[in-house]
Amino acid sequence: MKIEDIPQVLKEIEKAGLTRRVVDYRMKTATLAMDRRGTEYIVFNSNDYLGMTHEKEVLEAARRAISFGTGSGGSRLVSGATFEISDLEKELCKVKHKEGALVFNTGYMANVGVLYALSGPGDVIFSDALNHASIIDGCRMARAKVVVYPHGNMARLEELLAETPCDGERFIVTDGVFSMDGDICPLPDLVRLKRKYHARLLVDDAHALGVIGKNGGGTSDYFQEYDVDLQIGTLSKALGAEGGYVAADPLIIDYLKNRSRPFIFSTALPASIGAAALTALKLLQAYPQRFTAKVNENTTYLRNRLKESGVSVKEGETPILPIMVGDEKEGVRLAEACLKRGILLSAIRPPAVPKGTSRLRLTVTAAHTKNELDQVCQVLIEEGNHLWKQ
Ligand SMILES: Cc1ncc(COP(=O)(O)O)c(C=O)c1O
């Protein structure tokens, strides 16, 4: 593409109803945002599943640690290694049932950094069709052969594993909880296949940690199945902080410290972020009723209310509630109508989801009140009336 073609490309994006714009908000609480004019909105598009961004103990831990510097001043291997990030890695080992862990600056960087450090020419990566963009980009950068299997289709994955020649290592990579549909990967089947075909299994628990499994431990705890080679995730969703991680065998972690370029060549996260994430991780284990059980209780309440009202919410068990709309422009119209009535939720359109499956992505948190859940339900019933009647 030439730079002079950009106006035309932008016009086409606009015509298709796919333009993206940044809109600023200030979060007054975990569920209440304010725009620059001072208008307030109830937030239903955040991944702050447990409300940790505004939890008293988490804020206090971050404030204490910010006195050690607003930034880390360097990469982990040079001058940016703080106590807090290393302490967080130790706690992640416990929660993810692994002997080693490594923190990256984002979940995106964790996926890219792991996939292209560990795999290369001669290897084959088997990747679910609905995996997150950071997994897709990690696959692209890896220079390994990439085989995409239809979403959750274990029969097809098995055929592909059996028929794809591979001289090197086989990797199977999947989201634990899928970010746009909220469904959970079939972990027991994936483990069976990885054993049968001697593959390594990578699970990205970005939307699973804090949300599913005993004490919010994630997908392995949900299925009580721990034969996962690399447990990847983010600190930016249920932990209310920033950053990503991988938990694995210490040998793999040592290798990543020496070979993963996003880890090596980027300034480390500051102590305040490490302290916030570590405190959140300890809280969610100590108080399962206050966090994981609460988000699930709120989710069940809203899902049932929406279903009873005829709103086309997808079935599932996680706080990601996709409200299926189909048409891109209709999705945007509905999100705008909700915004006018003080409700913030996201219209998800291609390329994030396949064409014709545009939706509103509504996320529930432990911090939402019943009143807030009732409000979003009422607004959706009224504004999408013509859709739910069909
Ligand atoms: C499944 C999944 N993996 C990774 C990421 C990236 O994490 P981060 O936002 O920390 O970069 C996200 C979302 O942002 C995600 O949904």
Coordinates of C-alpha atoms in Angstrom, one line a residue, residues 62-349:
A62 CA 0.5 0.3 44.3
R63 CA 0.8 3.6 46.2
R64 CA 3.4 2.2 48.6
A65 CA 5.4 0.8 45.8
I66 CA 5.3 3.9 43.6
S67 CA 7.6 5.5 46.1
F68 CA 10.3 3.2 44.6
G69 CA 10.0 5.1 41.3
T70 CA 7.3 5.7 38.7
G71 CA 9.2 3.7 36.1
S72 CA 11.7 0.8 36.4
G73 CA 14.4 2.6 34.5
G74 CA 15.6 -0.3 32.4
S75 CA 15.0 -3.8 31.1
R76 CA 14.8 -6.6 33.7
L77 CA 18.2 -7.9 32.7
V78 CA 19.9 -4.5 33.0
S79 CA 18.6 -2.2 35.7
G80 CA 14.8 -2.7 35.9
A81 CA 14.4 -5.8 38.1
T82 CA 12.3 -4.9 41.1
F83 CA 11.5 -7.1 44.1
E84 CA 7.8 -6.8 43.4
I85 CA 7.9 -8.4 39.9
S86 CA 10.1 -11.3 41.1
D87 CA 7.7 -11.8 44.1
L88 CA 4.8 -11.8 41.7
E89 CA 6.5 -14.5 39.6
K90 CA 6.8 -16.7 42.7
E91 CA 3.1 -16.3 43.4
L92 CA 2.2 -17.0 39.8
C93 CA 4.1 -20.3 40.0
K94 CA 1.9 -21.4 42.9
V95 CA -1.4 -20.3 41.2
K96 CA -0.5 -21.9 37.9
H97 CA 1.0 -25.1 39.4
K98 CA 4.4 -24.6 37.8
E99 CA 8.0 -24.3 39.0
G100 CA 8.9 -21.3 36.9
A101 CA 7.3 -18.0 35.7
L102 CA 8.3 -14.9 33.7
V103 CA 6.5 -11.6 33.6
F104 CA 6.3 -9.7 30.3
N105 CA 5.1 -6.1 29.8
T106 CA 1.8 -7.1 28.3
G107 CA -0.1 -10.3 27.6
Y108 CA 0.3 -9.5 23.9
M109 CA 4.1 -9.5 24.4
A110 CA 3.9 -12.8 26.4
N111 CA 2.2 -14.6 23.5
V112 CA 4.5 -13.2 20.8
G113 CA 7.6 -13.6 23.0
V114 CA 6.9 -17.2 23.8
L115 CA 5.7 -18.4 20.4
Y116 CA 8.5 -17.0 18.4
A117 CA 11.2 -17.8 20.9
L118 CA 10.2 -21.4 21.3
S119 CA 9.2 -22.3 17.7
G120 CA 10.8 -21.9 14.3
P121 CA 11.4 -23.5 10.9
G122 CA 10.7 -27.2 11.1
D123 CA 8.1 -26.9 13.9
V124 CA 4.3 -26.9 13.4
I125 CA 1.9 -24.8 15.5
F126 CA -1.7 -25.9 15.6
S127 CA -3.8 -22.9 16.5
D128 CA -7.6 -22.6 17.2
A129 CA -9.3 -20.4 14.6
L130 CA -10.7 -18.1 17.3
N131 CA -7.4 -17.5 19.2
H132 CA -6.6 -14.0 20.2
A133 CA -4.7 -11.7 17.8
S134 CA -1.5 -11.9 19.9
I135 CA -1.4 -15.6 19.4
I136 CA -2.0 -15.2 15.7
D137 CA 0.8 -12.6 15.5
G138 CA 3.1 -14.8 17.6
C139 CA 2.5 -17.6 15.1
R140 CA 3.2 -15.3 12.2
M141 CA 6.5 -14.2 13.7
A142 CA 7.6 -17.7 14.6
R143 CA 8.5 -18.8 11.0
A144 CA 7.1 -22.2 11.9
K145 CA 4.4 -23.8 9.8
V146 CA 1.0 -22.7 11.2
V147 CA -2.0 -25.0 10.9
V148 CA -5.3 -23.4 12.0
Y149 CA -8.0 -25.8 13.2
P150 CA -11.7 -24.9 13.2
H151 CA -12.8 -23.5 16.6
G152 CA -12.9 -26.2 19.3
N153 CA -13.1 -29.0 16.6
M154 CA -11.1 -31.8 18.2
A155 CA -11.9 -34.3 15.5
R156 CA -10.4 -32.0 12.9
L157 CA -7.5 -31.1 15.1
E158 CA -6.7 -34.8 15.4
E159 CA -6.8 -35.3 11.6
L160 CA -4.5 -32.3 11.2
L161 CA -2.1 -33.6 13.8
A162 CA -2.0 -37.0 12.1
E163 CA -1.6 -35.8 8.5
T164 CA 0.8 -32.8 9.0
P165 CA 4.5 -33.9 8.7
C166 CA 6.8 -32.4 11.3
D167 CA 10.5 -32.9 11.8
G168 CA 10.7 -30.6 14.8
E169 CA 8.3 -29.8 17.7
R170 CA 4.5 -29.8 17.5
F171 CA 2.7 -27.0 19.5
I172 CA -1.0 -26.8 20.2
V173 CA -2.1 -23.3 21.2
T174 CA -5.4 -22.2 22.5
D175 CA -7.2 -19.5 24.5
G176 CA -8.5 -21.0 27.8
V177 CA -11.6 -18.8 27.7
F178 CA -12.2 -17.3 24.2
S179 CA -12.2 -13.5 24.4
M180 CA -15.1 -12.8 22.0
D181 CA -17.4 -15.8 22.7
G182 CA -16.6 -16.5 26.3
D183 CA -16.6 -20.2 25.8
I184 CA -14.0 -22.5 27.5
C185 CA -11.6 -24.6 25.5
P186 CA -12.0 -28.4 25.7
L187 CA -8.9 -28.9 27.8
P188 CA -9.2 -32.7 28.5
D189 CA -9.4 -33.4 24.8
L190 CA -6.5 -31.1 24.0
V191 CA -4.4 -32.9 26.6
R192 CA -5.4 -36.3 25.2
L193 CA -4.3 -35.2 21.7
K194 CA -1.1 -33.5 22.9
R195 CA -0.1 -36.8 24.6
K196 CA -1.0 -39.0 21.6
Y197 CA 0.9 -36.8 19.1
H198 CA 3.7 -35.8 21.4
A199 CA 2.9 -32.1 21.1
R200 CA 3.4 -29.2 23.6
L201 CA 0.3 -27.5 24.8
L202 CA 0.1 -23.7 25.4
V203 CA -3.0 -22.3 27.1
D204 CA -3.7 -18.5 27.2
D205 CA -5.7 -17.9 30.4
A206 CA -6.1 -14.2 29.9
H207 CA -9.9 -14.4 30.4
A208 CA -9.8 -17.4 32.7
L209 CA -7.6 -16.4 35.6
G210 CA -9.8 -15.1 38.5
V211 CA -12.9 -16.2 36.7
I212 CA -13.1 -20.0 36.4
G213 CA -11.7 -22.9 38.4
K214 CA -11.2 -23.3 42.2
N215 CA -10.3 -19.9 43.7
G216 CA -10.2 -18.5 40.2
G217 CA -7.1 -20.4 39.2
G218 CA -8.1 -20.7 35.5
T219 CA -8.7 -23.4 33.0
S220 CA -6.5 -26.2 34.5
D221 CA -8.2 -25.8 37.9
Y222 CA -11.6 -25.7 36.2
F223 CA -11.0 -29.1 34.6
Q224 CA -8.6 -30.4 37.3
E225 CA -6.2 -31.1 34.4
Y226 CA -2.7 -29.9 34.8
D227 CA -0.8 -31.4 31.9
V228 CA -0.3 -28.0 30.2
D229 CA 3.2 -27.2 29.2
L230 CA 3.0 -23.5 29.1
Q231 CA 0.4 -21.4 31.0
I232 CA 0.2 -17.9 29.5
G233 CA -1.9 -15.0 30.7
T234 CA -2.3 -11.4 31.5
L235 CA -2.1 -9.2 34.6
S236 CA -4.4 -6.7 32.9
K237 CA -7.8 -8.3 33.3
A238 CA -8.9 -10.0 36.5
L239 CA -5.7 -8.8 38.3
G240 CA -6.5 -5.1 37.5
A241 CA -2.9 -4.2 36.6
E242 CA -0.8 -4.4 33.5
G243 CA 1.5 -7.0 32.0
G244 CA 1.5 -10.6 31.0
Y245 CA 3.2 -13.8 32.1
V246 CA 4.1 -17.3 31.2
A247 CA 4.4 -20.1 33.8
A248 CA 6.3 -23.3 32.8
D249 CA 9.2 -25.6 33.5
P250 CA 12.2 -23.5 34.9
L251 CA 14.3 -24.7 31.9
I252 CA 11.9 -23.1 29.5
I253 CA 11.8 -19.9 31.6
D254 CA 15.6 -19.7 31.6
Y255 CA 15.6 -20.2 27.8
L256 CA 13.0 -17.4 27.4
K257 CA 15.1 -15.0 29.6
N258 CA 17.9 -15.6 27.1
R259 CA 16.0 -15.7 23.8
S260 CA 12.7 -13.9 24.0
R261 CA 13.2 -10.5 22.5
P262 CA 10.1 -8.8 23.9
F263 CA 11.4 -9.8 27.4
I264 CA 15.0 -8.8 26.7
F265 CA 14.6 -5.6 24.8
S266 CA 11.9 -3.7 26.6
T267 CA 12.0 -1.7 29.8
A268 CA 10.5 -3.7 32.7
L269 CA 7.2 -2.9 34.4
P270 CA 7.5 -0.6 37.5
A271 CA 7.3 -1.9 41.1
S272 CA 3.8 -0.3 41.6
I273 CA 2.4 -2.6 38.9
G274 CA 4.1 -5.7 40.3
A275 CA 2.7 -4.8 43.8
A276 CA -0.8 -4.2 42.5
A277 CA -0.9 -7.5 40.5
L278 CA 0.7 -9.5 43.4
T279 CA -1.8 -8.1 45.9
A280 CA -4.7 -8.8 43.6
L281 CA -3.5 -12.4 43.1
K282 CA -3.3 -13.0 46.8
L283 CA -6.7 -11.4 47.4
L284 CA -8.5 -13.6 44.9
Q285 CA -7.1 -16.7 46.5
A286 CA -7.9 -15.5 50.0
Y287 CA -11.4 -14.4 49.4
P288 CA -13.1 -16.6 46.7
Q289 CA -16.6 -15.5 47.8
R290 CA -15.8 -11.8 47.4
F291 CA -14.3 -12.2 43.9
T292 CA -14.6 -15.3 41.8
A293 CA -17.9 -16.5 43.3
K294 CA -19.3 -12.9 43.1
V295 CA -18.5 -12.4 39.4
N296 CA -20.1 -15.7 38.6
E297 CA -23.2 -14.9 40.7
N298 CA -23.6 -11.6 38.9
T299 CA -23.1 -13.3 35.5
T300 CA -25.7 -15.9 36.2
Y301 CA -28.2 -13.2 37.3
L302 CA -27.7 -11.0 34.2
R303 CA -27.6 -13.9 31.7
N304 CA -30.9 -15.3 33.1
R305 CA -32.6 -11.9 33.1
L306 CA -31.5 -11.3 29.4
K307 CA -32.6 -14.7 28.3
E308 CA -36.0 -14.3 30.0
S309 CA -36.4 -11.0 28.2
G310 CA -35.7 -12.6 24.8
V311 CA -32.3 -10.8 24.3
S312 CA -30.1 -13.0 22.1
V313 CA -27.3 -13.7 24.5
K314 CA -25.0 -16.6 23.7
E315 CA -25.0 -19.5 26.2
G316 CA -21.9 -19.9 28.3
E317 CA -20.4 -19.9 31.8
T318 CA -18.1 -16.9 31.9
P319 CA -18.7 -13.2 32.4
I320 CA -18.2 -12.5 28.7
L321 CA -21.8 -12.2 27.4
P322 CA -21.9 -11.9 23.6
I323 CA -25.2 -10.3 22.5
M324 CA -25.5 -11.4 18.9
V325 CA -26.6 -8.7 16.4
G326 CA -25.1 -9.9 13.1
D327 CA -24.9 -6.8 11.0
E328 CA -21.9 -4.5 11.7
K329 CA -23.8 -1.2 11.5
E330 CA -26.6 -2.5 13.7
G331 CA -24.0 -3.4 16.3
V332 CA -22.6 0.1 16.3
R333 CA -26.1 1.7 16.3
L334 CA -27.1 -0.4 19.4
A335 CA -23.9 0.4 21.2
E336 CA -24.4 4.2 20.5
A337 CA -28.0 4.0 21.7
C338 CA -26.8 2.4 25.0
L339 CA -24.2 5.1 25.3
K340 CA -26.8 7.8 25.1
R341 CA -28.6 6.1 28.0
G342 CA -25.5 6.0 30.1
I343 CA -24.3 2.4 29.4
L344 CA -20.9 1.7 28.0
L345 CA -20.5 -1.6 26.0
S346 CA -18.5 -2.5 22.9
A347 CA -19.7 -3.3 19.4
I348 CA -17.4 -6.1 18.2
R349 CA -17.0 -6.2 14.5

